[in-house]
Tab-separated table of C-alpha atoms in Angstrom:
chain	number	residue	atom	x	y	z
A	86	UNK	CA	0.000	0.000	0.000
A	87	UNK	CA	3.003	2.178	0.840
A	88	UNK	CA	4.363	1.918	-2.401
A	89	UNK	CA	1.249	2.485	-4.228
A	90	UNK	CA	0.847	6.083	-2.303
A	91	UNK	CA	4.260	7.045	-3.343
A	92	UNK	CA	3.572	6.129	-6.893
A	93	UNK	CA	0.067	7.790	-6.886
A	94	UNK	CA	2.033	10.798	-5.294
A	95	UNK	CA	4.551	11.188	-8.146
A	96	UNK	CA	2.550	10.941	-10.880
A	97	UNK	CA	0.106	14.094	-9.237
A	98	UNK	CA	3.423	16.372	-8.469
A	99	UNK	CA	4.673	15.516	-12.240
A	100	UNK	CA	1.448	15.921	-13.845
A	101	UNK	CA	0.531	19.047	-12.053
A	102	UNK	CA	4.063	20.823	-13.234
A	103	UNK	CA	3.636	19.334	-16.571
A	104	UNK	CA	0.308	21.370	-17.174
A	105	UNK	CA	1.844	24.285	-15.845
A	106	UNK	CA	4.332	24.295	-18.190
A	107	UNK	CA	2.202	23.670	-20.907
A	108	UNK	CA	0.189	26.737	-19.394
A	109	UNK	CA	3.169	29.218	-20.335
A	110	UNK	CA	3.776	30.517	-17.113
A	111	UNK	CA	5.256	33.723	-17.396
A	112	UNK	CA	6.797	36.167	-15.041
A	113	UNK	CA	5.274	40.108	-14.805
A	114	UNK	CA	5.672	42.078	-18.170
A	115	UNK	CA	7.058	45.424	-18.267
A	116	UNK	CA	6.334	48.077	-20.652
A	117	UNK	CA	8.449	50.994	-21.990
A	118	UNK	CA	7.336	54.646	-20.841
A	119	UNK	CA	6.523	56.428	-24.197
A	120	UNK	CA	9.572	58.993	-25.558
A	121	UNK	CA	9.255	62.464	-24.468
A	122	UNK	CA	7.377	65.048	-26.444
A	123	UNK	CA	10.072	67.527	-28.498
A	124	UNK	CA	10.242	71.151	-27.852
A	125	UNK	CA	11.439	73.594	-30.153
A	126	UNK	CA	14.840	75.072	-29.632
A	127	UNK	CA	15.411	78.960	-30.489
A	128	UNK	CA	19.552	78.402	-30.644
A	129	UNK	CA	21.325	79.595	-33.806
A	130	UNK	CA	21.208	82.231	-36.895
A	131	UNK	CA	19.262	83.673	-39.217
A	132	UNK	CA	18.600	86.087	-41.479
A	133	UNK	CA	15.681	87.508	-43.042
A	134	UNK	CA	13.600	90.785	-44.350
A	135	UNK	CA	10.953	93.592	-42.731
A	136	UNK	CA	8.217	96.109	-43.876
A	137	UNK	CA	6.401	98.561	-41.565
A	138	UNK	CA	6.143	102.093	-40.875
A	139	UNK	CA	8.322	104.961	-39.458
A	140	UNK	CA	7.180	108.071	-37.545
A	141	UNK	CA	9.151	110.578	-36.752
A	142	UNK	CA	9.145	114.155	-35.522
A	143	UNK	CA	12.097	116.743	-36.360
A	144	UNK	CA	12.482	120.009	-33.885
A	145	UNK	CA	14.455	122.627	-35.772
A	146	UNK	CA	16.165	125.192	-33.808
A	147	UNK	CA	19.369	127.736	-34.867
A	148	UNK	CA	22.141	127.057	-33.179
A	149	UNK	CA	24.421	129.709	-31.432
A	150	UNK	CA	26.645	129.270	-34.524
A	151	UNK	CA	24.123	130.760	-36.659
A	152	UNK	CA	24.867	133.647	-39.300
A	153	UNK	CA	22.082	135.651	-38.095
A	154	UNK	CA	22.395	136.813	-34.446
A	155	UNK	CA	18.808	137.224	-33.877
A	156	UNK	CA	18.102	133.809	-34.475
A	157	UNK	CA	20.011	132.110	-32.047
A	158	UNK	CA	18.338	130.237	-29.841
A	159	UNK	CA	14.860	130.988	-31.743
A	160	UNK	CA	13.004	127.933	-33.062
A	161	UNK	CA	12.462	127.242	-36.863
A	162	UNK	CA	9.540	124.895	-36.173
A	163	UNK	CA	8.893	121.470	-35.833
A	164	UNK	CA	7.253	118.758	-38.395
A	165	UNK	CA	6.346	114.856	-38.735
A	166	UNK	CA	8.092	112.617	-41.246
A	167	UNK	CA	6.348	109.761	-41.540
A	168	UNK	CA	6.317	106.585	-44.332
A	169	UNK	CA	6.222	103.193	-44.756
A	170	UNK	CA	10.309	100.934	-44.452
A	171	UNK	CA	11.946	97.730	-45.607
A	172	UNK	CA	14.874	96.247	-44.702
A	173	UNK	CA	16.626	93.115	-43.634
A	174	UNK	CA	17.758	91.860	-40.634
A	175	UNK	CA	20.375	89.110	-39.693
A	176	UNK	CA	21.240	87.671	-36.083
A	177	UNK	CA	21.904	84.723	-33.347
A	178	UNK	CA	20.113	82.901	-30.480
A	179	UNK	CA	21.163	80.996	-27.612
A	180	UNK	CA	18.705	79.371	-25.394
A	181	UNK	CA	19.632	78.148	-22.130
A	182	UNK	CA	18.059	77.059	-18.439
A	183	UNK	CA	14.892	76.016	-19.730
A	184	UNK	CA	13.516	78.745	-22.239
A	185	UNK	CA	15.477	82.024	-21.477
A	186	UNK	CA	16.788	83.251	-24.791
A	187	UNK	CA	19.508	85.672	-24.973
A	188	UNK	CA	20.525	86.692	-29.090
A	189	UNK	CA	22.528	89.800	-31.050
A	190	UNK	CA	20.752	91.164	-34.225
A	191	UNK	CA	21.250	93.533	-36.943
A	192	UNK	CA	19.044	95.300	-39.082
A	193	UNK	CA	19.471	97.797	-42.166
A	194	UNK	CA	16.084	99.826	-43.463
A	195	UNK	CA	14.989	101.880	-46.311
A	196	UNK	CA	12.333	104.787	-46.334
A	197	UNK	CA	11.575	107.840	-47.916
A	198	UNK	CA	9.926	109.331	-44.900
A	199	UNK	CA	9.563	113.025	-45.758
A	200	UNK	CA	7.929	115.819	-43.793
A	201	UNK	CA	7.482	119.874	-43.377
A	202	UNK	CA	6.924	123.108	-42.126
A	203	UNK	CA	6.574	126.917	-42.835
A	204	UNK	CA	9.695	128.494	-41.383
A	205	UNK	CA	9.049	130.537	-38.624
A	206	UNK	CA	12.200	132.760	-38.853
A	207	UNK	CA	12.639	132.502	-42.750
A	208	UNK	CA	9.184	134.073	-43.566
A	209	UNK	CA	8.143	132.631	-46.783
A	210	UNK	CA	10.535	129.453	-46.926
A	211	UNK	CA	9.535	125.964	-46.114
A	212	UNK	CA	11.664	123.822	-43.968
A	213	UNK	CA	12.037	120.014	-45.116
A	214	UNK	CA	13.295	116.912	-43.360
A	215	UNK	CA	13.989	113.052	-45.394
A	216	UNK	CA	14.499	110.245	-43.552
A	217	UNK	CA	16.739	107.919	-46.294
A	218	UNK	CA	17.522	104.935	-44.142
A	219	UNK	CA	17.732	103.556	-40.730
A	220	UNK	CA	19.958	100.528	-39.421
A	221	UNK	CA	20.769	99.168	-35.687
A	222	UNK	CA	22.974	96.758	-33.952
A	223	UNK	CA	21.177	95.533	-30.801
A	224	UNK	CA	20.938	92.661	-28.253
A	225	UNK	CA	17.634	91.021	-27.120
A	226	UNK	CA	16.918	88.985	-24.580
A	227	UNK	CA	13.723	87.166	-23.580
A	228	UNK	CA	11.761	83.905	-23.196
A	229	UNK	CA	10.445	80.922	-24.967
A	230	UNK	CA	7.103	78.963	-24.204
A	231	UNK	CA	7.810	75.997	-27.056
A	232	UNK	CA	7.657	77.843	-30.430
A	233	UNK	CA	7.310	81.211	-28.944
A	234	UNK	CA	9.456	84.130	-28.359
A	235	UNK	CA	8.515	86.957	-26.515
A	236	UNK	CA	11.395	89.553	-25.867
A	237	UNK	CA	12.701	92.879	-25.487
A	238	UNK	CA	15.483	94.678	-27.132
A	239	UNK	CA	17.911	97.696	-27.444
A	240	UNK	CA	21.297	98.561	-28.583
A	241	UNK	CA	23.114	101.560	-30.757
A	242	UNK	CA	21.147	103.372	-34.172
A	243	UNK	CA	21.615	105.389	-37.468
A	244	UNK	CA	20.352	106.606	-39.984
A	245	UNK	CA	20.572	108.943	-43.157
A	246	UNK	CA	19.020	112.593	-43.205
A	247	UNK	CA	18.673	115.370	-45.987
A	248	UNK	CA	17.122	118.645	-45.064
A	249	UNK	CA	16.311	121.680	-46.982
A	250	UNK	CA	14.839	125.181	-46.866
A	251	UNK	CA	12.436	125.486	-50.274
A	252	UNK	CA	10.740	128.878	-51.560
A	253	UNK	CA	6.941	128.237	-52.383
A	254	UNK	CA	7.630	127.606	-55.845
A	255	UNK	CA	10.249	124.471	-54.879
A	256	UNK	CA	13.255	125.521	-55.377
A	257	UNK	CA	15.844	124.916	-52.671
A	258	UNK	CA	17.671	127.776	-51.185
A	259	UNK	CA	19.966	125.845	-48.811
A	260	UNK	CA	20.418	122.058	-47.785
A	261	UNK	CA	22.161	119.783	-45.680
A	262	UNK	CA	22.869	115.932	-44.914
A	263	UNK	CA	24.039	113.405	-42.149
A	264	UNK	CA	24.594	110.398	-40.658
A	265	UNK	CA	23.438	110.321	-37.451
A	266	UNK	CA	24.076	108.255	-34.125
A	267	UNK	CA	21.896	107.291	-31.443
A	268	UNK	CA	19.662	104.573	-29.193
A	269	UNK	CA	17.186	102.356	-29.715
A	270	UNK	CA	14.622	100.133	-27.407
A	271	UNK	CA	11.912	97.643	-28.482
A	272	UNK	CA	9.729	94.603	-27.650
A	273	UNK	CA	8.173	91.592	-29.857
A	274	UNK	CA	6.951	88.454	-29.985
A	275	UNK	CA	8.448	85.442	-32.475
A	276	UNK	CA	6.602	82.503	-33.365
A	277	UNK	CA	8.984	79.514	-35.588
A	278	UNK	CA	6.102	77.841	-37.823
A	279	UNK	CA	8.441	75.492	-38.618
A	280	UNK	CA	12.247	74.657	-38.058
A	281	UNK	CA	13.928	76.609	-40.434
A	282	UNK	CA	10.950	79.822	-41.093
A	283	UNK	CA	9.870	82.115	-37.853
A	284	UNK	CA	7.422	85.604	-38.513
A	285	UNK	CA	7.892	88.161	-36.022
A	286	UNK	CA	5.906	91.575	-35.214
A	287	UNK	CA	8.146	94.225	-33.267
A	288	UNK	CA	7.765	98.071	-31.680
A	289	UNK	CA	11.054	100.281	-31.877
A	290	UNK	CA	11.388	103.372	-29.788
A	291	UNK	CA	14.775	105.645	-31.139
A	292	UNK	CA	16.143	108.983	-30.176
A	293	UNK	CA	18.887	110.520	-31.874
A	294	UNK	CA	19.201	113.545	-29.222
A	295	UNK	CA	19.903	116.679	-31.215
A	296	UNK	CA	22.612	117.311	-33.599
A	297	UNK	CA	24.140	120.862	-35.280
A	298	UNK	CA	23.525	120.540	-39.006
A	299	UNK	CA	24.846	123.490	-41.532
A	300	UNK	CA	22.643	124.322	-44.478
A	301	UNK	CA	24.767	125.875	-47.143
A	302	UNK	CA	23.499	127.299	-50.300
A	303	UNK	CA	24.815	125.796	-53.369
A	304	UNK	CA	27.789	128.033	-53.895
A	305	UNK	CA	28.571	127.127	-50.027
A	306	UNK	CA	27.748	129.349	-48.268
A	307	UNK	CA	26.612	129.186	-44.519
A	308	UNK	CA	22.638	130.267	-44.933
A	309	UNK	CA	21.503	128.754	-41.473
A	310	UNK	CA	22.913	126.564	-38.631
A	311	UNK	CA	20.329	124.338	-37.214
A	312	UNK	CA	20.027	122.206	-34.502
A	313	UNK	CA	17.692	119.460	-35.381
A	314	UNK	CA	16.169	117.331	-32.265
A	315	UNK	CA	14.810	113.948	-33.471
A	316	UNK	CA	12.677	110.983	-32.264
A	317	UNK	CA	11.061	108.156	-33.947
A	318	UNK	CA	8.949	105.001	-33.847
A	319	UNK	CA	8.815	101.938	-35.631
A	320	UNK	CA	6.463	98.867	-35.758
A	321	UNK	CA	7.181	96.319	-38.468
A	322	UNK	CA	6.738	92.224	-39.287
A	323	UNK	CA	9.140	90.117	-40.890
A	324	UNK	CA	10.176	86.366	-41.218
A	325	UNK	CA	13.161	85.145	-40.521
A	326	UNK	CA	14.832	81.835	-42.467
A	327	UNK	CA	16.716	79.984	-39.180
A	328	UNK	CA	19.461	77.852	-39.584
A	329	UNK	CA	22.435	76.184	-37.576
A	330	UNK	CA	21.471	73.973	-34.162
A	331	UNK	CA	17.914	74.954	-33.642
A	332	UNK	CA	14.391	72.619	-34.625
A	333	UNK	CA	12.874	70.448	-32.343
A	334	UNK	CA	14.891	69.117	-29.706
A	335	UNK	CA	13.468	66.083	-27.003
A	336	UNK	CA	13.743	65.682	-23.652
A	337	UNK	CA	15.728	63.219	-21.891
A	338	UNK	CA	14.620	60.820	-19.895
């Protein structure tokens, strides 16, 4: 009886782990987390073009240099020169901790923006003021949510002036022109559409203090020393064609 127990014994343990073996026993299964989501990355260069408009105002004033004693001091009047600007700009990003964006950008602009006024010490001449171009060098820094860029801006300015003094039938009586020196300070936003192509809208602030500008006449001669006080705004768009180590980036695990 003793040995028919044992025997009824073994065949139960070795049937029992053959089924589980033909069960496919298997230990717990582990599954791979997903990959991160990317996020775009605002490091590198590009270069691009702008169109928008330029207002400025020009205060004319004669200098203490001017021919005419009784002038001195005495203000010719003041005018708007406003019009419409385009330009190109070229620059580089660096993004860093997270999404702060520092960058270095510079831009070059042409206008025509042309404005007057009846001269109030010159009875019966008109003064004139042309804006011919406008360029800065400036640094920006600011921050990224994914494929936006807001950020502020500022940095050094120039541009190109003519001025004139014209009788009523056109003709000009005296001129002058410069290159003038100054500051700049803006704000904008950038959103990068895809890796390589970015639009961006932007609001620039300049003053180019005041500056001593001699209108000679043709032959010349010194007709009028003005000092001519300027300020100016500027809101444009623009894209901008990126290139080097930005484009989506991912996270690390």
């Amino acid at each position: 009886m003793r040995r028919i127990a044992l025997a009824l014994l073994s065949t139960t343990l070795l049937g029992g782990m053959a089924a589980a073996a033909d069960l496919g026993v298997r230990g717990p299964a582990y599954k791979a987390a997903p990959p991160p989501a990317p996020y775009f990355s605002w490091t590198g260069c590009y270069i691009g073009g702008h169109v928008g408009g330029l207002w400025a105002t020009k205060d004319w004033t004669a200098t203490v240099n001017d021919p005419i004693a009784g002038f001195r001091g005495r203000a010719f009047g003041s005018h708007d020169a406003d019009s419409g600007l385009g330009g190109v700009q070229a620059g580089c990003d660096y993004q860093f901790a997270g999404g702060f964006v520092v960058g270095v950008q510079g831009d070059y602009a042409w206008t025509d923006a042309s404005g007057s006024s009846a001269d109030l010490l010159n009875l019966g001449l008109t003064d004139r003021s042309r804006v011919r171009s406008l360029s800065s060098v400036t640094g920006r820094v600011g921050y990224a949510w994914d494929r936006f860029l807001g950020y502020v801006k500022g940095g050094g300015a120039w541009e190109r002036d003519n001025y004139e003094m014209l009788t009523a039938a056109g003709l000009v009586v005296a001129s002058a022109s410069e290159t003038r020196g100054g500051w700049t300070l803006g704000v904008g936003g950038e959103y990068a559409f895809t890796p390589w192509l970015s639009g961006f809208a932007e609001y620039n602030y300049y003053d180019f203090g005041t500056r001593e500008n001699r209108l000679l006449t043709a032959g010349g001669a010194l007709f009028d020393a003005v000092d001519v006080k300027e300020r100016k705004s500027v809101a444009k768009v623009g894209l901008n064609f990126r290139f080097g180590s930005g484009g989506p980036l991912y996270a690390r695990y």
